[in-house]
mmCIF file of C-alpha atoms in Angstrom:
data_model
loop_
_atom_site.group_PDB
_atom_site.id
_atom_site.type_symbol
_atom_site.label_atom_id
_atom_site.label_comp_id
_atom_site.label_asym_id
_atom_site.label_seq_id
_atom_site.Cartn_x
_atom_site.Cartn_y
_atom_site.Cartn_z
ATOM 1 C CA UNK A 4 76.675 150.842 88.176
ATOM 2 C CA UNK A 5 78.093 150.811 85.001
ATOM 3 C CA UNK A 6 81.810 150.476 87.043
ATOM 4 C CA UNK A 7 80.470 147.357 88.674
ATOM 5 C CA UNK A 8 79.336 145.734 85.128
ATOM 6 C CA UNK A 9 83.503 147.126 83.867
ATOM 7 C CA UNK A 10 84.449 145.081 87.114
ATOM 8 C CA UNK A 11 82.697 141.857 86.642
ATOM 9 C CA UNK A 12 82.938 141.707 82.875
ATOM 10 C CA UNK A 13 87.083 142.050 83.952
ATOM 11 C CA UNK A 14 86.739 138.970 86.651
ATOM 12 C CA UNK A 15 84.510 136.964 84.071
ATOM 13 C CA UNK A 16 87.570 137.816 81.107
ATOM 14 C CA UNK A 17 90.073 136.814 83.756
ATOM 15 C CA UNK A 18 88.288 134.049 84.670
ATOM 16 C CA UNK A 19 87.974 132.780 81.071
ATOM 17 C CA UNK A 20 91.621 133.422 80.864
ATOM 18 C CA UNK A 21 92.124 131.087 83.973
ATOM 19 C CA UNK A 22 89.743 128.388 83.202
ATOM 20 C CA UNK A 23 91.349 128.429 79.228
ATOM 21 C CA UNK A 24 95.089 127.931 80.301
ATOM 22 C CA UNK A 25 95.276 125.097 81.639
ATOM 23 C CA UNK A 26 93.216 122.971 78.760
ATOM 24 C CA UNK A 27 95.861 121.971 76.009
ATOM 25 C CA UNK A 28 94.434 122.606 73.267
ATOM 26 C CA UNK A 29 94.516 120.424 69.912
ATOM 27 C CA UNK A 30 95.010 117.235 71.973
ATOM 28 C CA UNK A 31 91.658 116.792 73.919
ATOM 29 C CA UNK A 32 89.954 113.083 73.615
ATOM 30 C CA UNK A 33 92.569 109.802 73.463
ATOM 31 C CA UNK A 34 95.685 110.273 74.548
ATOM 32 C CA UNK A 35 97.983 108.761 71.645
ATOM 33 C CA UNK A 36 99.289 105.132 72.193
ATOM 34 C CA UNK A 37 102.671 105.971 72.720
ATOM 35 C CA UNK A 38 102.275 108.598 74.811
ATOM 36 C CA UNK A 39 100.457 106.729 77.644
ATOM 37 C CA UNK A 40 102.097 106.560 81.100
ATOM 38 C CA UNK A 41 101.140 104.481 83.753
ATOM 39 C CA UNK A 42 100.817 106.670 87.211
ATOM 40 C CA UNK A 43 103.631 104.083 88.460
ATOM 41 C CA UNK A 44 105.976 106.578 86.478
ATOM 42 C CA UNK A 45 104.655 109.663 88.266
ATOM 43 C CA UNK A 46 104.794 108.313 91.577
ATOM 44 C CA UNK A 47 108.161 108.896 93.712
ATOM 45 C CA UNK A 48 111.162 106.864 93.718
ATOM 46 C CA UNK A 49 110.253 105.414 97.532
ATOM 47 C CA UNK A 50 106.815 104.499 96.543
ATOM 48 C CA UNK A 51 107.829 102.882 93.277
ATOM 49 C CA UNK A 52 110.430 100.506 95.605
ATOM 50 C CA UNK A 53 107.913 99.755 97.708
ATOM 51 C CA UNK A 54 105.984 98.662 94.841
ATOM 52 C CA UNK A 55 108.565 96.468 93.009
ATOM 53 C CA UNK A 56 109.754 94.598 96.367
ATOM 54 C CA UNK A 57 107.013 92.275 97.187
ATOM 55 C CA UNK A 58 108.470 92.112 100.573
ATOM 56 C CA UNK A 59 107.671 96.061 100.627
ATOM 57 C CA UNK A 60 104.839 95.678 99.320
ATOM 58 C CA UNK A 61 102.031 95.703 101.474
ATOM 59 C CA UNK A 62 99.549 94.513 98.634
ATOM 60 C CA UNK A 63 101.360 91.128 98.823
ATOM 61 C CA UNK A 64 99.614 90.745 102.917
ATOM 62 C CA UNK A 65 96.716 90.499 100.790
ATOM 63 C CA UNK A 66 97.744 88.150 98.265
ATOM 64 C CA UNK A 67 98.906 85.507 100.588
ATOM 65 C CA UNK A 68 95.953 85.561 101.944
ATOM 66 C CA UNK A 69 93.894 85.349 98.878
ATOM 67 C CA UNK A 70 96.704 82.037 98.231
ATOM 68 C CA UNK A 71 95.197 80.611 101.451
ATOM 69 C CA UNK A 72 91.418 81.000 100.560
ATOM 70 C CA UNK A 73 92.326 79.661 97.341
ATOM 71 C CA UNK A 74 93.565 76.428 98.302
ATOM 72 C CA UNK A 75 90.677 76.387 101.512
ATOM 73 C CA UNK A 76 87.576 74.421 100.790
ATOM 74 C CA UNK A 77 84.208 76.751 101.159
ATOM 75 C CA UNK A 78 80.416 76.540 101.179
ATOM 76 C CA UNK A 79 78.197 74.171 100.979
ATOM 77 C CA UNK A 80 79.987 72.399 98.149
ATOM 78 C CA UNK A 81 82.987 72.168 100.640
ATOM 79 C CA UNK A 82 85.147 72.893 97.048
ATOM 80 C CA UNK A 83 88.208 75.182 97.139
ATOM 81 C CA UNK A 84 88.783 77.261 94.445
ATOM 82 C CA UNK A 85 92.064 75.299 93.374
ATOM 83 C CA UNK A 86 89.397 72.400 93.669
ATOM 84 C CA UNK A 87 88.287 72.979 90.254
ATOM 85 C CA UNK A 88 90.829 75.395 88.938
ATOM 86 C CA UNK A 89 94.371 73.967 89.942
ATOM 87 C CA UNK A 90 97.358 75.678 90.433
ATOM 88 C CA UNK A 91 96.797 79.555 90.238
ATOM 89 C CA UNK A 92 100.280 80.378 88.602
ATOM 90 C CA UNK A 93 98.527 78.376 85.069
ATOM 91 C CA UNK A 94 94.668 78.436 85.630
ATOM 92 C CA UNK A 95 94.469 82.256 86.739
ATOM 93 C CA UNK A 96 97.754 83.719 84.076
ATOM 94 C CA UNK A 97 96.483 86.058 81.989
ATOM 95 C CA UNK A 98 93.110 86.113 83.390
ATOM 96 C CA UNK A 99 93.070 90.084 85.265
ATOM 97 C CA UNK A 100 94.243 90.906 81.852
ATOM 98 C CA UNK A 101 91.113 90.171 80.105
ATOM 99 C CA UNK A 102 88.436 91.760 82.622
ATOM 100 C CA UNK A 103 85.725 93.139 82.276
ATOM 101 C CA UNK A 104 84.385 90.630 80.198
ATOM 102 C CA UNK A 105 81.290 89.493 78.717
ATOM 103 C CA UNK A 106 79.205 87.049 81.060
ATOM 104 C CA UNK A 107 76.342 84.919 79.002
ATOM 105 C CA UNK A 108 74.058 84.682 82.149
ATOM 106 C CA UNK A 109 73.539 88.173 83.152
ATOM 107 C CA UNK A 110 73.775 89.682 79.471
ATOM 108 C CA UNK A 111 76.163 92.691 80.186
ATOM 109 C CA UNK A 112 80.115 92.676 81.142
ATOM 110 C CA UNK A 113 81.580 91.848 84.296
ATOM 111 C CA UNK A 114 84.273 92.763 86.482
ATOM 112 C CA UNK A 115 86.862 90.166 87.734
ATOM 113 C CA UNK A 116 85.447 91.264 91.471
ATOM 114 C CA UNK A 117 81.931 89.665 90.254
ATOM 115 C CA UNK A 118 83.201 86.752 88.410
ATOM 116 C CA UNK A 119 84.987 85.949 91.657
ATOM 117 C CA UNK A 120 81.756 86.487 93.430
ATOM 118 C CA UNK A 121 79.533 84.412 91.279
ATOM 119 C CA UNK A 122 81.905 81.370 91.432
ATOM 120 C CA UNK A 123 81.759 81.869 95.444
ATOM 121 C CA UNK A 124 78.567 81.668 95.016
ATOM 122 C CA UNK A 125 77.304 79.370 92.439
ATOM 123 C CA UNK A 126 79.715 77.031 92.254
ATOM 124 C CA UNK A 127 80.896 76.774 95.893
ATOM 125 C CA UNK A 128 77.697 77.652 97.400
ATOM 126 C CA UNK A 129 78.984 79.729 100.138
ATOM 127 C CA UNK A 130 77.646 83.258 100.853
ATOM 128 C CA UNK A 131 78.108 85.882 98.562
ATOM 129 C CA UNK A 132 81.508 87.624 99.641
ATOM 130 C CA UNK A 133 80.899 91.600 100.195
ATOM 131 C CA UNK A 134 82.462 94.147 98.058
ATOM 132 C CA UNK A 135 85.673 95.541 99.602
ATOM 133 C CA UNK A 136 86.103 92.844 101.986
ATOM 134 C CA UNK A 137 88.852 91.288 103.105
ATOM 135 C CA UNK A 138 87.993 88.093 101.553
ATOM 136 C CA UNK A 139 87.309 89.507 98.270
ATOM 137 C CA UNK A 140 90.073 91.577 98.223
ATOM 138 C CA UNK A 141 92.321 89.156 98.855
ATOM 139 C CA UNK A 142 91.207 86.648 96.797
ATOM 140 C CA UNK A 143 91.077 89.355 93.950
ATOM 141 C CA UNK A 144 94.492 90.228 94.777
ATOM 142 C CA UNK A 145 96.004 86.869 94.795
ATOM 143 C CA UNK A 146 94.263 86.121 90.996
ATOM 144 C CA UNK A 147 95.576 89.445 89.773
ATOM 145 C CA UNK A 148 98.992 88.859 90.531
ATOM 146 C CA UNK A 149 99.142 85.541 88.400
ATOM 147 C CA UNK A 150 98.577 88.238 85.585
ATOM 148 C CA UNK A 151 101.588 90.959 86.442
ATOM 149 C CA UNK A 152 103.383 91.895 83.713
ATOM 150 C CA UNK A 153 101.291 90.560 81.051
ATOM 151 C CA UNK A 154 99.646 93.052 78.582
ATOM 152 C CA UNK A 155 95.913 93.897 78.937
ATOM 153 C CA UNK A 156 93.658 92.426 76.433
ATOM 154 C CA UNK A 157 91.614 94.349 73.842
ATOM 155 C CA UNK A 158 88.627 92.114 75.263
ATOM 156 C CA UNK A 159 85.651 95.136 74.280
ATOM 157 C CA UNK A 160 87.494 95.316 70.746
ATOM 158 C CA UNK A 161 87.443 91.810 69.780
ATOM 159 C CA UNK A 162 84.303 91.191 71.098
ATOM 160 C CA UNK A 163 81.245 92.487 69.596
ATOM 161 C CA UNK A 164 79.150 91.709 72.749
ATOM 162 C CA UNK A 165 80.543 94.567 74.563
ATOM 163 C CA UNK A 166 80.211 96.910 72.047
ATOM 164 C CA UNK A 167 77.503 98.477 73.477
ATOM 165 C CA UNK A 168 78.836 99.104 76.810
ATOM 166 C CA UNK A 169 81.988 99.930 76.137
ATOM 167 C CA UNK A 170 80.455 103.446 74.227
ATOM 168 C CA UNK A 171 78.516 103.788 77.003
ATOM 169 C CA UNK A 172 81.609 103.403 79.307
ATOM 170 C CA UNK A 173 83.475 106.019 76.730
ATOM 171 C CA UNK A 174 80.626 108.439 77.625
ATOM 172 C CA UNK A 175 80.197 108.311 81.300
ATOM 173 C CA UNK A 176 84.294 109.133 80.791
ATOM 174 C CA UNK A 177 83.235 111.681 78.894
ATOM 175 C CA UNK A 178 80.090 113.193 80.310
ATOM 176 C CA UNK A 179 80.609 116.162 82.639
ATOM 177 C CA UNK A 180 78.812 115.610 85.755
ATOM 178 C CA UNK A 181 78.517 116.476 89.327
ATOM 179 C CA UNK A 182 78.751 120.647 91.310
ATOM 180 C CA UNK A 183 82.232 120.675 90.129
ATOM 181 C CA UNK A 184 80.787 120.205 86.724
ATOM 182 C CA UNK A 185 83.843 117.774 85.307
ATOM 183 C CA UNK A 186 83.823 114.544 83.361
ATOM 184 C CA UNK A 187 86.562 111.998 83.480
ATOM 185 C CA UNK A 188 88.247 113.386 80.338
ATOM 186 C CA UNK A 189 88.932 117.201 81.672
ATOM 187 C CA UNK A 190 91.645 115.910 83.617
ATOM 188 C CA UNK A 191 92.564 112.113 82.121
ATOM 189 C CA UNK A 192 92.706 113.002 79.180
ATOM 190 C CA UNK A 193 93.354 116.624 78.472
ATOM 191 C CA UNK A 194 95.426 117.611 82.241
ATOM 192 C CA UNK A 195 97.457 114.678 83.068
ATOM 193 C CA UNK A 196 100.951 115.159 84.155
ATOM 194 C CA UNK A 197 99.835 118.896 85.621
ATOM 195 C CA UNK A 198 99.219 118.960 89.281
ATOM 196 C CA UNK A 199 96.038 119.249 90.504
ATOM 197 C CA UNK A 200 96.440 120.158 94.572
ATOM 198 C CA UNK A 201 100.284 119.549 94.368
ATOM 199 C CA UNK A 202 99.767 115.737 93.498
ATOM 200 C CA UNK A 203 100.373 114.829 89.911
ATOM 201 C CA UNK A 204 97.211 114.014 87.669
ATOM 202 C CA UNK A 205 97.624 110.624 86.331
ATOM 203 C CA UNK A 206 95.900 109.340 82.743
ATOM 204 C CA UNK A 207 94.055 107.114 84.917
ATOM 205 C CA UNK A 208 95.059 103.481 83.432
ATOM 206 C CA UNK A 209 93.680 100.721 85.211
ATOM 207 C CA UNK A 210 96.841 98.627 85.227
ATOM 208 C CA UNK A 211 97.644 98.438 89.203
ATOM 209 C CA UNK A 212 93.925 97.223 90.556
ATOM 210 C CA UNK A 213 93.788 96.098 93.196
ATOM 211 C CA UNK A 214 95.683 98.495 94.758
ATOM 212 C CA UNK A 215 97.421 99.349 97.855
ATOM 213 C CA UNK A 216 96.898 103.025 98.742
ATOM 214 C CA UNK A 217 98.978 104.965 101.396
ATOM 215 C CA UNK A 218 95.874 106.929 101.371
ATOM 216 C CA UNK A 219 93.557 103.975 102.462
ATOM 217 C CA UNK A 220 95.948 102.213 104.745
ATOM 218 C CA UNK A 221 94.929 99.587 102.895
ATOM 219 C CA UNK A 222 93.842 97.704 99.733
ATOM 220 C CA UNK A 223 90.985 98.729 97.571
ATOM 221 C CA UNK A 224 89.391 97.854 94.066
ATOM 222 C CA UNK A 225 88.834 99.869 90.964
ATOM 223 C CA UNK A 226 85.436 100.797 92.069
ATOM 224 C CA UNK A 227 86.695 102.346 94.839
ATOM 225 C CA UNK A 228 89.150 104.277 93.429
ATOM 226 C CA UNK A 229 86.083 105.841 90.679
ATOM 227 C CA UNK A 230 84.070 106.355 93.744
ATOM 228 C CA UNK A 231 86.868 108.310 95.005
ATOM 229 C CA UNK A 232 87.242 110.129 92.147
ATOM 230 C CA UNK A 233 83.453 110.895 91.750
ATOM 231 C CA UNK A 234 83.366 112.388 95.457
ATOM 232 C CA UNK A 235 86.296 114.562 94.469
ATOM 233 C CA UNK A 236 83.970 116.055 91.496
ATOM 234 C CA UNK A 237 81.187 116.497 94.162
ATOM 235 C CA UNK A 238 78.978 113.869 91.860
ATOM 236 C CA UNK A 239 76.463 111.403 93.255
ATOM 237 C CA UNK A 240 78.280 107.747 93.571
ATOM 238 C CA UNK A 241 76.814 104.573 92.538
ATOM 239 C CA UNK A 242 76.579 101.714 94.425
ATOM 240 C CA UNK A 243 79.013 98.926 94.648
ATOM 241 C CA UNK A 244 78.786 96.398 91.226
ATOM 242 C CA UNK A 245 76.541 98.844 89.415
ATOM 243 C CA UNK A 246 76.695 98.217 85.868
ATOM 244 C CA UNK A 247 77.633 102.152 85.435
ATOM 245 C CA UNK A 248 80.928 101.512 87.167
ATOM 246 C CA UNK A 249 81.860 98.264 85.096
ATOM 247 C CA UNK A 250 81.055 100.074 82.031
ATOM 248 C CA UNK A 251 83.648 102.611 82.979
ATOM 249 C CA UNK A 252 86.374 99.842 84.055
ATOM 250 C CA UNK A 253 85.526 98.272 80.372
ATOM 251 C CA UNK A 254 86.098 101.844 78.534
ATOM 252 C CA UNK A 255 89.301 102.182 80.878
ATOM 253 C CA UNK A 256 90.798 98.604 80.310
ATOM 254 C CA UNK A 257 90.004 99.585 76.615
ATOM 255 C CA UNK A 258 92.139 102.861 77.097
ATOM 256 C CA UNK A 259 94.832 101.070 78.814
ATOM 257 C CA UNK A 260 95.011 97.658 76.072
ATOM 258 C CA UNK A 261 98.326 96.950 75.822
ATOM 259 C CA UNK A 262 99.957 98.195 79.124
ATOM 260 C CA UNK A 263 101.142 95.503 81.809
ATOM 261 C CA UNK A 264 99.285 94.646 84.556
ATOM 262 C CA UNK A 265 100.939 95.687 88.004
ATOM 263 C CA UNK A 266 98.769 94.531 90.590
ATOM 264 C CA UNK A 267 99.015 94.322 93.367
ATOM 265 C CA UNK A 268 99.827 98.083 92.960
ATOM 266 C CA UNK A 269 101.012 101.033 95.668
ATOM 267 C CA UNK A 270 99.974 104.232 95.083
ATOM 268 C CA UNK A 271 100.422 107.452 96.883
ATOM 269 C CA UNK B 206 97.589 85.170 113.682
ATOM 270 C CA UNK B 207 98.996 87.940 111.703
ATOM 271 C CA UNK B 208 100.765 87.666 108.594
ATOM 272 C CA UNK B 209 104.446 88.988 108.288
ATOM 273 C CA UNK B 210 107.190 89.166 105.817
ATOM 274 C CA UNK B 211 110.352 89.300 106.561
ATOM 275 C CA UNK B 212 113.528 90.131 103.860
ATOM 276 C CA UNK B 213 116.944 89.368 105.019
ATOM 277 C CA UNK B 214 119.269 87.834 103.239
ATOM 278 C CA UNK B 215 120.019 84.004 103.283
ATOM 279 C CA UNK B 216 123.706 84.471 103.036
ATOM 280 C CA UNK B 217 126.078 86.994 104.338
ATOM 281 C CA UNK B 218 129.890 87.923 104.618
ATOM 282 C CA UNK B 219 130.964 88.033 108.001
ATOM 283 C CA UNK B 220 131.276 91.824 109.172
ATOM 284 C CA UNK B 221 128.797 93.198 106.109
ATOM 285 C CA UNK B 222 126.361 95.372 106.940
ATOM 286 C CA UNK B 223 123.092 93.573 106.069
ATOM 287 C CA UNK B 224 119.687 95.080 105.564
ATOM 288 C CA UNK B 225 116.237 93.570 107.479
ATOM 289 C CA UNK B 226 112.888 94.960 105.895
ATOM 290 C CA UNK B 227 109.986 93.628 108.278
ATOM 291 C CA UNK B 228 106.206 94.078 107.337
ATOM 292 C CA UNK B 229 103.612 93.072 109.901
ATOM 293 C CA UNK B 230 99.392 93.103 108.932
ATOM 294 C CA UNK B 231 97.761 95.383 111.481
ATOM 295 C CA UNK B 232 94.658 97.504 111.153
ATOM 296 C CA UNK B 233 96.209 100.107 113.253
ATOM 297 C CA UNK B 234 93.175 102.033 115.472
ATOM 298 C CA UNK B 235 94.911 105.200 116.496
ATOM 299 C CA UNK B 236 92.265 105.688 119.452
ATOM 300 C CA UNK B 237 91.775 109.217 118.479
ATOM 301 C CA UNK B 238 88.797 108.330 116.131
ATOM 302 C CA UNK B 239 85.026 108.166 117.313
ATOM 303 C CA UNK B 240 81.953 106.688 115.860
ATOM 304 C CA UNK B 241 79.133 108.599 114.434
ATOM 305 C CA UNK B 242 77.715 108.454 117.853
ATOM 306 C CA UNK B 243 80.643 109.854 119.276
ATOM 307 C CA UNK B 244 81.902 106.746 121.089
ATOM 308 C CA UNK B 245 85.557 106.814 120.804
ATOM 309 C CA UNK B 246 87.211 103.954 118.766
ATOM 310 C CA UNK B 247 89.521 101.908 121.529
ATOM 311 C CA UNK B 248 93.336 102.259 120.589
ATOM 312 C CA UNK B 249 94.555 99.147 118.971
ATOM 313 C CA UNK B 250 97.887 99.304 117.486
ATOM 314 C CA UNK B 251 101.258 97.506 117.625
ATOM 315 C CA UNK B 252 103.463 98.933 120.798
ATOM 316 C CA UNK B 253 106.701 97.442 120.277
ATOM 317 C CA UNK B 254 108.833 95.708 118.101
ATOM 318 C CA UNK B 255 112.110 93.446 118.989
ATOM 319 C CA UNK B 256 114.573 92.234 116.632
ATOM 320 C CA UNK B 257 117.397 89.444 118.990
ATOM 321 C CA UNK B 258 120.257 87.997 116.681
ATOM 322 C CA UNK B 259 120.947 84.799 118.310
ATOM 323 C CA UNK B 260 119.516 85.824 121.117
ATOM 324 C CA UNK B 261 121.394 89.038 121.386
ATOM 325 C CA UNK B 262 118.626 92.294 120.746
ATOM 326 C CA UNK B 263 119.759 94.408 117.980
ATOM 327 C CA UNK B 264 117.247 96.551 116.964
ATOM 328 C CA UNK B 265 113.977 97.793 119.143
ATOM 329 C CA UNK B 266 111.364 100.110 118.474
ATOM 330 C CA UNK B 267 108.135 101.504 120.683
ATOM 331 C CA UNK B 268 105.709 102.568 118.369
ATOM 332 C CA UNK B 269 102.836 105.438 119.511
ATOM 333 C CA UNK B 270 99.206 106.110 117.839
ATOM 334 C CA UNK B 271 100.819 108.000 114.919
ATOM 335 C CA UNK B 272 102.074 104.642 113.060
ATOM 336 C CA UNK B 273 100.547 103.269 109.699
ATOM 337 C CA UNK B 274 98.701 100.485 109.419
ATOM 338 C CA UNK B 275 100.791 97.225 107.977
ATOM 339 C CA UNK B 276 104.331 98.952 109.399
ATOM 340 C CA UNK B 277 106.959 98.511 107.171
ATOM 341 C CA UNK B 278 110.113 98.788 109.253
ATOM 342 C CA UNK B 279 113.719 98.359 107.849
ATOM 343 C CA UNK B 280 116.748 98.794 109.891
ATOM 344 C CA UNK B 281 120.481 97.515 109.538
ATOM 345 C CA UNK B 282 123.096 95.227 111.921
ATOM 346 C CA UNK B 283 126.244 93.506 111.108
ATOM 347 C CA UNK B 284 126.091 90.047 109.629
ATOM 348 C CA UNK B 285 128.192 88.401 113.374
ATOM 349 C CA UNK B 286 127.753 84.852 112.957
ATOM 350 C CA UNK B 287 125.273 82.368 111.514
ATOM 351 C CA UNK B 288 122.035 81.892 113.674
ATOM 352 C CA UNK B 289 118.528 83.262 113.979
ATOM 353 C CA UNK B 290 117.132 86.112 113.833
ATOM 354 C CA UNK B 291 113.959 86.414 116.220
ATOM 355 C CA UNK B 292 111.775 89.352 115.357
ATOM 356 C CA UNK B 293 108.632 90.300 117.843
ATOM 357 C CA UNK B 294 105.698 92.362 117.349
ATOM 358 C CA UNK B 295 103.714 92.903 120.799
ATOM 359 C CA UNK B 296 100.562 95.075 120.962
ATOM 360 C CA UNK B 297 96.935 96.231 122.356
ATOM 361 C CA UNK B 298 94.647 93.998 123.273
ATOM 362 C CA UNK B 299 97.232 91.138 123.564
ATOM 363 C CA UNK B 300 98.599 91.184 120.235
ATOM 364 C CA UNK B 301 101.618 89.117 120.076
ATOM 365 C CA UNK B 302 103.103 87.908 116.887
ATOM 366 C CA UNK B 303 106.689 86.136 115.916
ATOM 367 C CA UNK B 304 108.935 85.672 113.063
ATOM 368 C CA UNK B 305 111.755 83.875 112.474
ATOM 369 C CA UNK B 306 114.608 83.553 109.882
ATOM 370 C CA UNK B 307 117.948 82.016 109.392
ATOM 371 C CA UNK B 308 121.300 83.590 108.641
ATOM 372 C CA UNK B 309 124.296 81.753 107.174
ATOM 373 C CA UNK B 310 127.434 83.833 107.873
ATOM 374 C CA UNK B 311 130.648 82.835 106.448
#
């Protein structure tokens, strides 16, 4: 009895010991400015190629299509998107950079997915385009990569509207949740650059959305990616748009002002 | 139709060893997967791909379940003479796409 309470107050010490060695200490919470690395620089040299050739990159399938939605009149307005907005490669610079932002009618932030989706639907009158579709994708895809290379905007800290949910983005990012009891930060923040099931754990900067994912086979959107990420921790998902995910993409593109936009990225 | 891109270079030396990257849109159904019923998913994937150089094939590959979807494939030939190159992608359920691009060779 008493040899079987020595025993398992050994396991719980070397347990402790386990669970304690990998946490850096003194460095937990933001990562410094300087010090933040997008995952592009952890990938491998064959995947970063594929990534910088657009003719390797698969991501650009999707933004030629998005270019020929763009100029293709839809709904009941019969209005193309470059009806109203012109030529992408002016109207659309700049733009990925500064999502999520604040939208007057609904009150809250929104991503550059629903933006996309409102104007679809509202302004062109044609049915709502699904989340992860093709057609959203692509068109998301093709206005992202009028932003590449331009440094993401510090929308949530110059505008006082998103104040709110940009601390309530910081603590879903920080909230440990789900049977694997993690939050966002144990690894983002305080692991990344270890390896976490031989792959390398990134920071997790926002800077390549969409993306094109060897995983996947194909192309998917930020959400995604955090849903990913939230079946990984064994926590419950929420649906597609749900105001907890663009919180978290506002906290993120907060984390990440500053660092060029990629998209269309590859990752592993 | 699907959407390709093709990278080879506009201009070449004549004799230099030129590099072709191809990349073809394709879902790619292995035909090993099944629904949640158990049905299996039908096989649906490119089967072969053809590269001619003015006519002439220089490069061919048969392609089996295992392939990615959106196949990148790169391969090299000798820059002969200006001309076109043809390239071919033939697959299930009559899938049939072509590409082509011009070569100037001096």
């Amino acid at each position: 009895m008493t040899r079987s309470i020595a025993r398992g107050l050994c396991a719980a010490a070397a347990v402790a010991l386990i669970l304690s060695c990998p946490i850096r200490s003194g460095d937990a919470g933001n990562i410094p400015l300087d010090q933040r690395r997008s995952s592009y620089e952890l990938m491998s040299p064959p995947t970063r190629a594929m990534q910088d050739d657009d003719t390797a990159n698969p991501g650009t399938l999707w933004v030629l299509d998005g270019e020929a939605l763009w100029q293709r009149e839809s709904g009941a307005a019969g209005q193309a998107c470059a009806g109203c907005h012109g030529d992408a490669a002016q109207s659309m610079k700049g733009v990925a950079a500064r999502y999520p932002a604040f939208d007057a009618s609904s009150g809250r932030p929104i991503d550059l997915e629903q933006r996309i989706v409102d104007c679809r639907v509202e302004r062109q009158r044609a049915p709502a385009p699904a989340r992860e579709s093709k057609e959203l994708l692509a068109l998301t895809a093709f206005v992202a990569r009028q932003s590449r290379g331009m440094a993401i905007e510090d929308v949530a800290g110059k505008d006082e509207r998103l104040r709110p949910f940009l601390e309530s983005g910081r603590a879903a990012f920080e909230q440990r949740q789900g049977q694997l009891n993690l939050s966002c930060a144990n690894c983002h923040d305080d692991n990344w650059g270890r390896s976490l099931a031989g792959n390398a754990v990134p920071q997790g900067h926002p800077t390549g959305y969409p993306i094109y994912r060897l995983e996947w086979q194909g192309m998917g959107s930020l959400q995604r990616r955090l849903r990913n990420c939230m079946i990984g921790m064994r926590a419950e998902t929420y649906a597609y748009g749900s105001p907890e995910y663009v919180d978290l993409q506002l906290y993120l593109a907060w984390r990440a002002r500053g660092m060029p936009v990629e998209a269309p990225g590859v990752r592993p | 139709m699907a959407r390709a891109l093709i990278n080879v270079p506009a201009r070449a030396k004549r004799g230099e060893v030129i590099a072709i990257k191809t990349l073809i849109s394709h879902v790619m159904e292995s035909g090993f997967r099944h629904t949640s019923d158990g049905v299996r998913v039908a096989r649906d994937i490119i089967t072969t791909f053809d590269c001619t150089y003015n006519g002439v094939e220089v490069f061919h590959a048969d392609l089996y379940s295992a392939i990615a979807a959106n196949p990148f494939i790169t391969f090299h030939t000798v820059a002969t003479e200006s001309g076109t190159l043809v390239f071919k992608w033939t697959g299930d359920n009559g899938f049939s796409a072509t590409e082509s691009v011009t070569i100037q060779v001096e």
